[in-house]
CSV table of N, CA and C in Angstrom, one decimal:
chain,number,residue,atom,x,y,z
M,1,MET,N,-179.1,-62.2,-81.6
M,1,MET,CA,-178.8,-62.9,-80.3
M,1,MET,C,-178.6,-64.4,-80.6
M,2,ASN,N,-177.4,-64.8,-80.1
M,2,ASN,CA,-177.0,-66.3,-80.2
M,2,ASN,C,-177.9,-67.2,-79.4
M,3,GLU,N,-178.3,-68.3,-80.0
M,3,GLU,CA,-179.1,-69.4,-79.5
M,3,GLU,C,-178.3,-70.7,-79.5
M,4,LEU,N,-178.7,-71.6,-78.6
M,4,LEU,CA,-178.1,-72.9,-78.6
M,4,LEU,C,-178.5,-73.6,-79.9
M,5,ILE,N,-177.6,-74.4,-80.5
M,5,ILE,CA,-178.0,-75.1,-81.7
M,5,ILE,C,-178.8,-76.3,-81.3
M,6,LEU,N,-179.3,-77.0,-82.2
M,6,LEU,CA,-180.3,-78.2,-82.1
M,6,LEU,C,-179.4,-79.3,-81.4
M,7,GLN,N,-178.3,-79.8,-82.1
M,7,GLN,CA,-177.7,-80.9,-81.6
M,7,GLN,C,-176.1,-80.9,-82.0
M,8,VAL,N,-175.3,-81.5,-81.1
M,8,VAL,CA,-173.9,-81.5,-81.2
M,8,VAL,C,-173.6,-83.0,-81.8
M,9,ASP,N,-173.0,-83.3,-83.0
M,9,ASP,CA,-172.7,-84.4,-83.6
M,9,ASP,C,-171.2,-84.9,-83.4
M,10,GLU,N,-170.4,-84.0,-83.4
M,10,GLU,CA,-169.0,-84.5,-83.2
M,10,GLU,C,-168.1,-83.3,-82.7
M,11,VAL,N,-167.1,-83.7,-81.8
M,11,VAL,CA,-166.2,-82.8,-81.2
M,11,VAL,C,-164.8,-83.3,-81.4
M,12,GLU,N,-163.9,-82.5,-81.9
M,12,GLU,CA,-162.4,-82.9,-82.0
M,12,GLU,C,-161.5,-82.0,-81.4
M,13,LEU,N,-160.5,-82.6,-80.7
M,13,LEU,CA,-159.5,-81.9,-80.0
M,13,LEU,C,-158.1,-82.2,-80.5
M,14,TYR,N,-157.3,-81.2,-80.5
M,14,TYR,CA,-155.8,-81.4,-80.7
M,14,TYR,C,-155.1,-80.5,-80.0
M,15,LEU,N,-153.9,-80.9,-79.5
M,15,LEU,CA,-153.0,-80.0,-78.8
M,15,LEU,C,-152.1,-79.4,-79.8
M,16,ILE,N,-152.0,-77.9,-79.6
M,16,ILE,CA,-151.0,-77.2,-80.3
M,16,ILE,C,-149.7,-76.9,-79.3
M,17,LYS,N,-148.7,-77.5,-79.9
M,17,LYS,CA,-147.6,-77.3,-79.0
M,17,LYS,C,-146.7,-76.1,-79.2
M,18,THR,N,-147.4,-75.1,-78.5
M,18,THR,CA,-146.7,-73.8,-78.5
M,18,THR,C,-146.4,-73.5,-77.0
M,19,ASN,N,-145.8,-72.4,-76.6
M,19,ASN,CA,-145.4,-72.1,-75.2
M,19,ASN,C,-146.1,-70.9,-74.9
M,20,PRO,N,-147.3,-70.9,-74.2
M,20,PRO,CA,-147.7,-72.0,-73.6
M,20,PRO,C,-148.5,-72.8,-74.5
M,21,PRO,N,-148.8,-74.1,-74.3
M,21,PRO,CA,-149.5,-75.1,-75.0
M,21,PRO,C,-151.0,-74.5,-75.1
M,22,LYS,N,-151.7,-74.8,-76.3
M,22,LYS,CA,-153.1,-74.6,-76.5
M,22,LYS,C,-153.8,-75.8,-77.0
M,23,LEU,N,-155.1,-75.8,-76.6
M,23,LEU,CA,-156.0,-77.1,-77.0
M,23,LEU,C,-157.0,-76.4,-78.0
M,24,HIS,N,-157.0,-76.9,-79.3
M,24,HIS,CA,-158.0,-76.5,-80.3
M,24,HIS,C,-159.1,-77.4,-80.2
M,25,ILE,N,-160.3,-76.8,-80.1
M,25,ILE,CA,-161.5,-77.6,-80.0
M,25,ILE,C,-162.4,-77.1,-81.1
M,26,SER,N,-162.9,-78.3,-81.9
M,26,SER,CA,-163.8,-77.9,-83.0
M,26,SER,C,-164.9,-78.9,-82.8
M,27,ALA,N,-166.2,-78.3,-83.2
M,27,ALA,CA,-167.4,-79.1,-83.0
M,27,ALA,C,-168.2,-78.9,-84.3
M,28,LYS,N,-169.0,-79.9,-84.6
M,28,LYS,CA,-170.0,-79.9,-85.7
M,28,LYS,C,-171.4,-80.3,-85.1
M,29,GLY,N,-172.5,-79.8,-85.7
M,29,GLY,CA,-173.7,-80.1,-85.2
M,29,GLY,C,-174.8,-79.7,-86.4
M,30,LYS,N,-176.0,-79.7,-85.7
M,30,LYS,CA,-177.2,-79.4,-86.7
M,30,LYS,C,-178.0,-78.2,-86.1
M,31,THR,N,-178.6,-77.4,-86.9
M,31,THR,CA,-179.5,-76.4,-86.6
M,31,THR,C,-180.9,-76.8,-87.1
M,32,THR,N,-181.8,-75.9,-86.6
M,32,THR,CA,-183.2,-76.2,-87.1
M,32,THR,C,-183.6,-75.7,-88.5
M,33,SER,N,-182.7,-74.8,-89.0
M,33,SER,CA,-182.9,-74.2,-90.3
M,33,SER,C,-181.7,-73.8,-91.0
M,34,MET,N,-181.8,-73.3,-92.1
M,34,MET,CA,-180.5,-72.9,-93.0
M,34,MET,C,-180.1,-71.6,-92.5
M,35,ASN,N,-179.0,-71.2,-92.9
M,35,ASN,CA,-178.4,-69.9,-92.8
M,35,ASN,C,-178.1,-69.3,-91.3
M,36,TRP,N,-177.8,-70.2,-90.5
M,36,TRP,CA,-177.4,-69.8,-89.2
M,36,TRP,C,-176.0,-69.2,-89.2
M,37,GLU,N,-175.6,-68.1,-88.5
M,37,GLU,CA,-174.2,-67.4,-88.6
M,37,GLU,C,-173.6,-67.4,-87.2
M,38,ASN,N,-172.4,-66.9,-87.2
M,38,ASN,CA,-171.6,-66.6,-86.1
M,38,ASN,C,-171.6,-67.7,-85.2
M,39,ALA,N,-171.3,-69.0,-85.6
M,39,ALA,CA,-171.2,-70.1,-84.8
M,39,ALA,C,-170.1,-69.9,-83.7
M,40,GLU,N,-170.2,-70.3,-82.4
M,40,GLU,CA,-169.2,-70.2,-81.6
M,40,GLU,C,-169.2,-71.2,-80.4
M,41,LEU,N,-168.2,-71.6,-79.9
M,41,LEU,CA,-168.2,-72.4,-78.7
M,41,LEU,C,-167.9,-71.4,-77.4
M,42,ILE,N,-168.7,-71.4,-76.5
M,42,ILE,CA,-168.6,-70.5,-75.4
M,42,ILE,C,-168.3,-71.4,-74.2
M,43,LEU,N,-167.2,-71.1,-73.5
M,43,LEU,CA,-167.0,-71.6,-72.2
M,43,LEU,C,-167.9,-71.1,-71.1
M,44,SER,N,-168.5,-72.3,-70.7
M,44,SER,CA,-169.8,-71.8,-69.8
M,44,SER,C,-169.5,-71.5,-68.3
M,45,LYS,N,-168.4,-72.2,-67.8
M,45,LYS,CA,-167.8,-71.9,-66.4
M,45,LYS,C,-166.4,-72.1,-66.4
M,46,ALA,N,-165.8,-71.1,-65.8
M,46,ALA,CA,-164.3,-71.2,-65.7
M,46,ALA,C,-163.9,-71.8,-64.3
M,47,LEU,N,-162.7,-72.5,-64.3
M,47,LEU,CA,-162.1,-73.2,-63.2
M,47,LEU,C,-163.2,-74.2,-62.5
M,48,PRO,N,-163.9,-75.1,-63.1
M,48,PRO,CA,-164.8,-76.0,-62.5
M,48,PRO,C,-164.3,-76.8,-61.4
M,49,VAL,N,-165.0,-77.0,-60.3
M,49,VAL,CA,-164.5,-77.7,-59.3
M,49,VAL,C,-164.3,-79.2,-59.6
M,50,ASP,N,-165.1,-79.7,-60.4
M,50,ASP,CA,-165.1,-81.2,-60.9
M,50,ASP,C,-164.0,-81.4,-62.0
M,51,GLY,N,-163.2,-80.3,-62.5
M,51,GLY,CA,-162.3,-80.4,-63.5
M,51,GLY,C,-162.8,-80.6,-65.0
M,52,ILE,N,-164.0,-80.5,-65.1
M,52,ILE,CA,-164.6,-80.8,-66.4
M,52,ILE,C,-165.2,-79.5,-67.0
M,53,TYR,N,-164.5,-79.0,-68.0
M,53,TYR,CA,-164.9,-77.7,-68.6
M,53,TYR,C,-166.1,-77.9,-69.5
M,54,GLU,N,-167.2,-77.1,-69.5
M,54,GLU,CA,-168.4,-77.3,-70.3
M,54,GLU,C,-168.4,-76.0,-71.2
M,55,PHE,N,-169.0,-76.4,-72.4
M,55,PHE,CA,-169.0,-75.5,-73.4
M,55,PHE,C,-170.5,-75.5,-74.0
M,56,GLU,N,-170.9,-74.2,-74.5
M,56,GLU,CA,-172.2,-74.1,-75.2
M,56,GLU,C,-171.9,-73.8,-76.6
M,57,PHE,N,-172.6,-74.5,-77.5
M,57,PHE,CA,-172.6,-74.5,-78.9
M,57,PHE,C,-173.7,-73.5,-79.4
M,58,ARG,N,-173.3,-72.2,-79.7
M,58,ARG,CA,-174.3,-71.3,-80.0
M,58,ARG,C,-174.2,-70.6,-81.4
M,59,ALA,N,-175.1,-70.2,-81.9
M,59,ALA,CA,-175.1,-69.4,-83.1
M,59,ALA,C,-176.3,-68.5,-83.4
M,60,THR,N,-176.2,-67.5,-84.3
M,60,THR,CA,-177.4,-66.7,-84.6
M,60,THR,C,-178.2,-67.2,-85.7
M,61,PRO,N,-179.5,-67.4,-85.3
M,61,PRO,CA,-180.6,-67.9,-86.3
M,61,PRO,C,-180.7,-66.8,-87.3
M,62,PRO,N,-181.3,-67.3,-88.6
M,62,PRO,CA,-181.7,-66.4,-89.6
M,62,PRO,C,-183.0,-65.6,-89.2
M,63,GLY,N,-183.3,-64.6,-89.8
M,63,GLY,CA,-184.4,-63.7,-89.5
M,63,GLY,C,-185.6,-64.5,-90.1
M,64,ALA,N,-185.5,-64.9,-91.3
M,64,ALA,CA,-186.8,-65.7,-91.9
M,64,ALA,C,-186.3,-67.2,-91.8
M,65,ILE,N,-187.3,-68.0,-91.2
M,65,ILE,CA,-186.8,-69.3,-90.9
M,65,ILE,C,-187.5,-70.3,-92.0
M,66,ARG,N,-186.7,-71.1,-92.5
M,66,ARG,CA,-187.3,-72.2,-93.5
M,66,ARG,C,-186.8,-73.5,-92.8
M,67,PRO,N,-187.7,-74.2,-92.1
M,67,PRO,CA,-187.3,-75.4,-91.3
M,67,PRO,C,-186.6,-76.4,-92.2
M,68,VAL,N,-185.4,-76.8,-92.0
M,68,VAL,CA,-184.6,-77.9,-92.5
M,68,VAL,C,-183.4,-78.1,-91.7
M,69,LEU,N,-183.0,-79.4,-91.2
M,69,LEU,CA,-181.8,-79.5,-90.5
M,69,LEU,C,-180.7,-79.2,-91.3
M,70,SER,N,-179.7,-78.3,-90.6
M,70,SER,CA,-178.5,-77.8,-91.5
M,70,SER,C,-177.3,-78.0,-90.7
M,71,PRO,N,-176.2,-78.4,-91.3
M,71,PRO,CA,-175.0,-78.5,-90.6
M,71,PRO,C,-174.4,-77.3,-90.1
M,72,ILE,N,-173.7,-77.1,-89.1
M,72,ILE,CA,-172.9,-76.0,-88.6
M,72,ILE,C,-171.6,-76.4,-87.9
M,73,GLU,N,-170.7,-75.5,-87.8
M,73,GLU,CA,-169.4,-75.9,-87.2
M,73,GLU,C,-168.9,-74.5,-86.4
M,74,ALA,N,-168.1,-74.9,-85.3
M,74,ALA,CA,-167.4,-73.8,-84.5
M,74,ALA,C,-166.1,-74.3,-83.9
M,75,GLU,N,-165.3,-73.4,-83.5
M,75,GLU,CA,-164.0,-73.7,-83.1
M,75,GLU,C,-163.7,-72.9,-81.8
M,76,TYR,N,-162.9,-73.3,-80.9
M,76,TYR,CA,-162.4,-72.7,-79.7
M,76,TYR,C,-161.0,-73.0,-79.4
M,77,LEU,N,-160.2,-72.0,-79.1
M,77,LEU,CA,-158.8,-72.3,-78.8
M,77,LEU,C,-158.6,-72.0,-77.3
M,78,PHE,N,-158.4,-73.1,-76.5
M,78,PHE,CA,-158.2,-73.1,-75.1
M,78,PHE,C,-156.9,-73.2,-74.6
M,79,ASP,N,-156.6,-72.2,-73.7
M,79,ASP,CA,-155.3,-72.0,-73.2
M,79,ASP,C,-155.1,-73.2,-72.1
M,80,VAL,N,-154.1,-74.1,-72.4
M,80,VAL,CA,-154.0,-75.2,-71.5
M,80,VAL,C,-153.4,-74.9,-70.1
M,81,CYS,N,-152.8,-73.8,-70.0
M,81,CYS,CA,-152.4,-73.3,-68.7
M,81,CYS,C,-153.5,-73.1,-67.7
M,82,LEU,N,-154.7,-73.0,-68.2
M,82,LEU,CA,-155.8,-72.9,-67.2
M,82,LEU,C,-156.1,-74.2,-66.6
M,83,LEU,N,-155.8,-75.3,-67.3
M,83,LEU,CA,-156.0,-76.6,-66.7
M,83,LEU,C,-155.1,-76.8,-65.5
M,84,TYR,N,-153.9,-76.4,-65.6
M,84,TYR,CA,-152.8,-76.5,-64.7
M,84,TYR,C,-153.1,-75.4,-63.4
M,85,THR,N,-153.6,-74.4,-63.8
M,85,THR,CA,-153.9,-73.3,-62.8
M,85,THR,C,-154.8,-73.9,-61.9
M,86,SER,N,-156.0,-74.5,-62.3
M,86,SER,CA,-157.1,-74.9,-61.6
M,86,SER,C,-156.6,-76.1,-60.7
M,87,ASP,N,-155.7,-76.9,-61.2
M,87,ASP,CA,-155.3,-78.1,-60.3
M,87,ASP,C,-154.4,-77.5,-59.2
M,88,ALA,N,-153.6,-76.5,-59.6
M,88,ALA,CA,-152.7,-76.0,-58.6
M,88,ALA,C,-153.5,-75.3,-57.3
M,89,ALA,N,-154.6,-74.6,-57.8
M,89,ALA,CA,-155.4,-73.9,-56.7
M,89,ALA,C,-155.9,-74.8,-55.7
M,90,ASP,N,-156.2,-76.2,-56.1
M,90,ASP,CA,-156.8,-77.2,-55.2
M,90,ASP,C,-155.8,-77.8,-54.1
M,91,ASP,N,-154.6,-77.5,-54.4
M,91,ASP,CA,-153.5,-78.1,-53.5
M,91,ASP,C,-153.2,-77.4,-52.3
């Protein structure tokens, strides 16, 4: 079962100029122990009213835990058309 990581340290965004365009989102953070796996960014709500999309940074912790802060990374490819769809729905 994936759990929230301890902290998010960095988020990077860049636009991929395809048709339709996509937004590549990558994040780096820390976990409470070594060997966490399956890191992912999960879109926590679709088409938010306030226009701000929220993500959860989750990963699978190891079975045996040896406490030590460890780096972890995840990525998400966001379909930019969703941004325009939500704006159009408000009009």
